[in-house]
């Protein structure tokens, strides 16, 4: 009820420009144009302007036919009612502070959903709230005087807000207490700079390697393997091999050297 004008921007100059237009949602302008309480006031290439003829100031004093219409409910009552007898009052009032103003007799209309938390007193006399137009808040003022309008917050709301503040403080303390031990632990973890201990590492056996055919290039010769000697150390052609430790030329050991075939 507190909305007087509805503007549909075709080009808003930010998201939708003449060079990069965004289409208006399909059916929006048509639906607003078909609404009985909306009248087209202005049609420009950049915007569509509608006025709400069922508009009532958010805080207003209703008199005459408008005051009588407030006792009826439904959208049809608003469309058919004469809403011209509505005078704005308590213009700067809100739910945070109490507002004081001298008003005349009539119906004090608040364009907010009905709530018992709103209270009105005129010359010290409390006036009960009622619904007007079936959905908003109103007060029937029998005689004019100095009026006080305020929103009475429930005590439980104040307690809940205080509890929320306490919980936030506890969460902050827990975060600080956890972050300090973690910082100390990360500092202590860098005291030991030992990377690799080579004292107990066993040597890895050497790989004999592979030749170009993929076979082991050099086979390990066992100490007790039979061998043939050269230079007269034993039979060269088909004879029995002699001990590899036998001397060559009578006194000089030559090692285990295999003899060439046919030597």
Coordinates of N, CA, C and O in Angstrom, one line a residue, residues 65-164:
X65 N -14.7 9.0 3.7 CA -14.9 7.8 3.0 C -13.7 6.8 3.0 O -13.9 5.6 3.0
X66 N -12.5 7.4 3.1 CA -11.3 6.5 3.1 C -11.3 5.8 4.5 O -10.9 4.6 4.5
X67 N -11.7 6.5 5.6 CA -11.7 5.8 6.9 C -12.7 4.7 6.9 O -12.5 3.6 7.5
X68 N -13.9 5.0 6.2 CA -14.9 3.9 6.2 C -14.5 2.7 5.3 O -14.7 1.6 5.7
X69 N -13.7 3.0 4.2 CA -13.2 1.9 3.4 C -12.2 1.0 4.1 O -12.1 -0.1 3.7
X70 N -11.5 1.6 5.1 CA -10.5 0.8 5.8 C -11.1 -0.4 6.6 O -10.4 -1.3 7.0
X71 N -12.4 -0.3 6.8 CA -13.1 -1.4 7.6 C -13.4 -2.5 6.7 O -13.8 -3.6 7.2
X72 N -13.3 -2.4 5.4 CA -13.6 -3.5 4.5 C -12.3 -4.1 4.1 O -11.2 -3.5 4.1
X73 N -12.4 -5.4 3.7 CA -11.2 -6.2 3.4 C -11.2 -6.6 1.9 O -12.2 -6.6 1.2
X74 N -10.0 -6.9 1.4 CA -9.8 -7.4 0.1 C -9.3 -6.4 -0.9 O -9.5 -5.1 -0.7
X75 N -8.7 -6.9 -2.0 CA -8.2 -6.0 -3.0 C -9.3 -5.2 -3.7 O -9.1 -4.0 -4.1
X76 N -10.5 -5.8 -3.9 CA -11.6 -5.0 -4.5 C -12.0 -3.8 -3.7 O -12.4 -2.8 -4.3
X77 N -11.9 -3.9 -2.4 CA -12.3 -2.7 -1.6 C -11.3 -1.6 -1.8 O -11.7 -0.4 -1.9
X78 N -10.0 -2.0 -2.0 CA -9.1 -0.9 -2.3 C -9.3 -0.3 -3.6 O -9.1 0.9 -3.8
X79 N -9.6 -1.1 -4.6 CA -9.8 -0.6 -6.0 C -11.0 0.4 -6.1 O -11.0 1.4 -6.7
X80 N -12.1 0.0 -5.4 CA -13.3 0.8 -5.5 C -13.4 1.9 -4.5 O -14.2 2.8 -4.6
X81 N -12.5 1.9 -3.5 CA -12.6 2.9 -2.4 C -12.0 4.2 -2.9 O -11.2 4.3 -3.7
X82 N -12.6 5.3 -2.2 CA -12.0 6.6 -2.4 C -10.9 6.8 -1.4 O -11.1 6.9 -0.2
X83 N -9.7 6.8 -1.9 CA -8.5 6.9 -1.0 C -7.9 8.3 -1.0 O -6.8 8.5 -0.6
X84 N -8.7 9.3 -1.4 CA -8.1 10.6 -1.5 C -8.1 11.3 -0.2 O -7.3 12.3 0.0
X85 N -8.8 10.8 0.8 CA -8.8 11.5 2.1 C -7.8 10.8 3.1 O -8.2 10.2 4.1
X86 N -6.6 10.9 2.7 CA -5.5 10.3 3.5 C -4.4 11.4 3.6 O -3.8 11.9 2.6
X87 N -4.0 11.8 4.9 CA -3.0 12.8 5.1 C -1.8 12.2 5.8 O -2.0 11.5 6.8
X88 N -0.6 12.4 5.2 CA 0.6 11.8 5.9 C 0.8 12.3 7.3 O 0.7 13.5 7.5
X89 N 1.1 11.4 8.2 CA 1.5 11.8 9.6 C 2.7 10.9 10.0 O 3.0 9.9 9.3
X90 N 3.4 11.3 11.1 CA 4.6 10.6 11.6 C 5.5 10.2 10.4 O 5.9 9.0 10.2
X91 N 5.8 11.2 9.6 CA 6.6 10.9 8.4 C 8.0 10.3 8.8 O 8.5 9.4 8.0
X92 N 8.6 10.7 9.8 CA 10.0 10.2 10.2 C 9.9 9.1 11.2 O 11.0 8.7 11.7
X93 N 8.8 8.5 11.4 CA 8.7 7.4 12.4 C 9.3 6.1 11.8 O 9.2 5.9 10.6
X94 N 9.8 5.3 12.7 CA 10.2 4.0 12.3 C 10.1 3.1 13.6 O 9.6 3.5 14.6
X95 N 10.6 1.8 13.4 CA 10.4 0.9 14.5 C 11.5 1.0 15.6 O 11.5 0.2 16.6
X96 N 12.4 1.9 15.4 CA 13.6 2.0 16.3 C 13.3 3.0 17.4 O 13.8 2.8 18.5
X97 N 12.6 4.1 17.1 CA 12.4 5.1 18.1 C 10.9 5.5 18.2 O 10.2 5.3 17.2
X98 N 10.5 6.1 19.3 CA 9.1 6.5 19.4 C 9.0 7.9 18.7 O 9.9 8.7 18.7
X99 N 7.8 8.1 18.1 CA 7.5 9.3 17.4 C 6.3 10.0 18.1 O 5.3 9.4 18.5
X100 N 6.4 11.4 18.2 CA 5.4 12.2 18.9 C 4.9 13.2 17.9 O 5.7 13.9 17.2
X101 N 3.6 13.4 17.8 CA 3.0 14.3 16.9 C 1.5 14.5 17.3 O 0.9 13.6 17.8
X102 N 1.1 15.8 17.1 CA -0.4 16.1 17.4 C -1.2 15.6 16.2 O -0.9 16.0 15.0
X103 N -2.2 14.8 16.4 CA -3.1 14.4 15.3 C -4.5 14.7 15.6 O -4.9 14.9 16.7
X104 N -5.3 14.6 14.5 CA -6.8 14.8 14.7 C -7.5 13.5 14.8 O -6.9 12.4 14.7
X105 N -8.8 13.5 15.0 CA -9.6 12.3 15.1 C -9.6 11.7 13.7 O -9.6 12.4 12.7
X106 N -9.7 10.3 13.7 CA -9.7 9.6 12.4 C -9.2 8.2 12.6 O -9.2 7.7 13.7
X107 N -8.7 7.7 11.6 CA -8.1 6.3 11.6 C -6.6 6.5 11.2 O -6.3 6.9 10.1
X108 N -5.7 6.1 12.2 CA -4.3 6.1 11.9 C -3.9 4.8 11.2 O -4.1 3.7 11.7
X109 N -3.5 5.0 10.0 CA -3.1 3.8 9.1 C -1.6 3.7 9.1 O -0.9 4.6 8.9
X110 N -1.2 2.4 9.2 CA 0.2 2.0 9.1 C 0.3 1.0 8.0 O -0.3 -0.1 8.0
X111 N 1.0 1.3 6.9 CA 1.1 0.4 5.8 C 2.1 -0.7 6.0 O 3.0 -0.9 5.2
X112 N 1.9 -1.4 7.1 CA 2.8 -2.6 7.4 C 1.8 -3.7 7.8 O 0.7 -3.5 8.2
X113 N 2.3 -5.0 7.7 CA 1.4 -6.1 8.1 C 1.0 -5.9 9.6 O 1.7 -5.4 10.4
X114 N -0.2 -6.4 9.9 CA -0.7 -6.2 11.2 C 0.2 -6.9 12.3 O 0.6 -8.0 12.1
X115 N 0.5 -6.1 13.3 CA 1.3 -6.6 14.4 C 0.9 -5.8 15.7 O 0.7 -4.6 15.7
X116 N 0.7 -6.6 16.8 CA 0.4 -6.0 18.1 C 1.6 -5.3 18.7 O 1.4 -4.6 19.7
X117 N 2.8 -5.4 18.1 CA 3.9 -4.7 18.7 C 3.8 -3.2 18.5 O 4.5 -2.4 19.2
X118 N 3.1 -2.7 17.5 CA 2.9 -1.3 17.3 C 1.9 -0.8 18.3 O 0.8 -1.4 18.5
X119 N 2.2 0.3 19.0 CA 1.3 0.8 20.1 C 1.1 2.3 19.8 O 2.0 3.0 19.3
X120 N -0.1 2.8 20.1 CA -0.4 4.2 20.0 C -1.1 4.7 21.2 O -2.0 4.0 21.7
X121 N -0.7 5.8 21.7 CA -1.4 6.5 22.8 C -1.6 7.9 22.5 O -0.8 8.6 21.9
X122 N -2.8 8.4 22.8 CA -3.2 9.8 22.6 C -3.5 10.4 23.9 O -4.5 10.0 24.6
X123 N -2.7 11.5 24.2 CA -2.9 12.2 25.5 C -2.8 11.1 26.7 O -3.6 11.2 27.6
X124 N -2.0 10.1 26.6 CA -1.8 9.2 27.6 C -2.7 8.0 27.6 O -2.6 7.1 28.4
X125 N -3.7 8.0 26.7 CA -4.7 6.9 26.6 C -4.3 5.9 25.5 O -4.0 6.3 24.3
X126 N -4.1 4.7 25.9 CA -3.7 3.7 24.9 C -4.9 3.3 24.0 O -6.0 3.1 24.5
X127 N -4.6 3.2 22.7 CA -5.6 2.8 21.7 C -5.2 1.5 21.1 O -4.1 1.3 20.6
X128 N -6.2 0.5 21.1 CA -5.9 -0.8 20.6 C -5.7 -0.8 19.1 O -6.4 0.0 18.4
X129 N -4.9 -1.7 18.6 CA -4.7 -1.8 17.1 C -5.8 -2.7 16.5 O -6.3 -3.6 17.2
X130 N -6.1 -2.5 15.2 CA -7.0 -3.4 14.5 C -6.4 -3.5 13.1 O -5.5 -2.8 12.6
X131 N -7.0 -4.4 12.3 CA -6.7 -4.6 10.9 C -7.5 -3.6 10.0 O -8.7 -3.4 10.2
X132 N -6.8 -3.0 9.1 CA -7.6 -2.2 8.1 C -7.3 -2.8 6.7 O -6.2 -3.3 6.4
X133 N -8.3 -2.7 5.9 CA -8.2 -3.3 4.5 C -7.9 -4.8 4.6 O -7.4 -5.4 3.6
X134 N -8.1 -5.4 5.7 CA -7.9 -6.8 5.9 C -6.5 -7.3 6.1 O -6.3 -8.5 6.4
X135 N -5.5 -6.4 6.0 CA -4.1 -6.9 6.1 C -3.1 -6.0 6.8 O -2.1 -6.4 7.3
X136 N -3.4 -4.7 6.9 CA -2.5 -3.8 7.5 C -3.0 -3.3 8.9 O -4.0 -3.8 9.4
X137 N -2.2 -2.5 9.5 CA -2.4 -2.1 10.9 C -3.1 -0.7 11.0 O -2.7 0.2 10.3
X138 N -4.1 -0.5 11.9 CA -4.7 0.7 12.0 C -5.2 1.0 13.5 O -5.3 0.0 14.3
X139 N -5.4 2.2 13.8 CA -5.9 2.6 15.2 C -7.0 3.6 15.0 O -6.9 4.6 14.2
X140 N -8.1 3.3 15.6 CA -9.3 4.3 15.6 C -9.1 5.3 16.7 O -9.2 5.0 17.9
X141 N -8.8 6.6 16.2 CA -8.6 7.7 17.2 C -9.9 8.5 17.3 O -10.4 9.1 16.4
X142 N -10.5 8.4 18.5 CA -11.8 9.0 18.7 C -11.7 10.5 18.8 O -12.7 11.3 18.4
X143 N -10.6 11.0 19.3 CA -10.5 12.5 19.5 C -9.0 12.8 19.3 O -8.1 12.0 19.6
X144 N -8.8 14.0 18.8 CA -7.4 14.4 18.5 C -6.7 14.7 19.8 O -7.2 14.9 20.9
X145 N -5.3 14.8 19.7 CA -4.5 15.1 20.8 C -3.0 14.8 20.5 O -2.7 14.5 19.3
X146 N -2.2 14.9 21.5 CA -0.8 14.6 21.3 C -0.6 13.0 21.3 O -0.9 12.4 22.3
X147 N -0.1 12.5 20.2 CA 0.0 11.1 20.0 C 1.4 10.6 20.1 O 2.3 11.3 19.6
X148 N 1.6 9.4 20.6 CA 2.9 8.8 20.6 C 2.8 7.4 19.9 O 2.0 6.5 20.3
X149 N 3.6 7.2 18.9 CA 3.6 5.9 18.1 C 5.0 5.3 18.3 O 6.0 5.9 18.1
X150 N 5.0 4.0 18.7 CA 6.2 3.3 18.9 C 6.0 1.8 18.7 O 4.9 1.3 18.7
X151 N 7.2 1.2 18.4 CA 7.2 -0.3 18.2 C 7.8 -0.9 19.5 O 9.0 -0.6 19.8
X152 N 7.0 -1.8 20.1 CA 7.5 -2.4 21.4 C 8.1 -3.7 21.1 O 7.4 -4.7 20.8
X153 N 9.4 -3.8 21.1 CA 10.1 -5.0 20.8 C 9.9 -6.0 22.0 O 9.9 -5.6 23.1
X154 N 9.8 -7.2 21.7 CA 9.6 -8.2 22.7 C 10.8 -8.4 23.5 O 12.0 -8.2 23.0
X155 N 10.7 -8.7 24.8 CA 11.8 -8.9 25.7 C 12.7 -10.1 25.2 O 13.9 -10.1 25.3
X156 N 12.0 -11.1 24.7 CA 12.8 -12.3 24.2 C 13.7 -11.9 23.1 O 14.8 -12.5 22.9
X157 N 13.3 -10.9 22.3 CA 14.2 -10.5 21.2 C 15.5 -9.9 21.7 O 16.6 -10.1 21.2
X158 N 15.4 -9.0 22.8 CA 16.6 -8.4 23.4 C 17.5 -9.5 23.9 O 18.7 -9.5 23.8
X159 N 16.8 -10.5 24.6 CA 17.6 -11.6 25.1 C 18.4 -12.4 24.1 O 19.5 -12.8 24.2
X160 N 17.7 -12.6 23.0 CA 18.3 -13.4 21.9 C 19.4 -12.6 21.2 O 20.4 -13.2 20.9
X161 N 19.2 -11.3 21.1 CA 20.3 -10.5 20.5 C 21.5 -10.5 21.5 O 22.7 -10.7 21.0
X162 N 21.3 -10.4 22.8 CA 22.4 -10.5 23.8 C 23.1 -11.9 23.7 O 24.3 -12.0 23.8
X163 N 22.3 -12.9 23.6 CA 22.9 -14.3 23.5 C 23.7 -14.4 22.2 O 24.8 -15.0 22.2
X164 N 23.3 -13.9 21.1 CA 24.0 -13.9 19.9 C 25.4 -13.2 20.0 O 26.4 -13.7 19.6

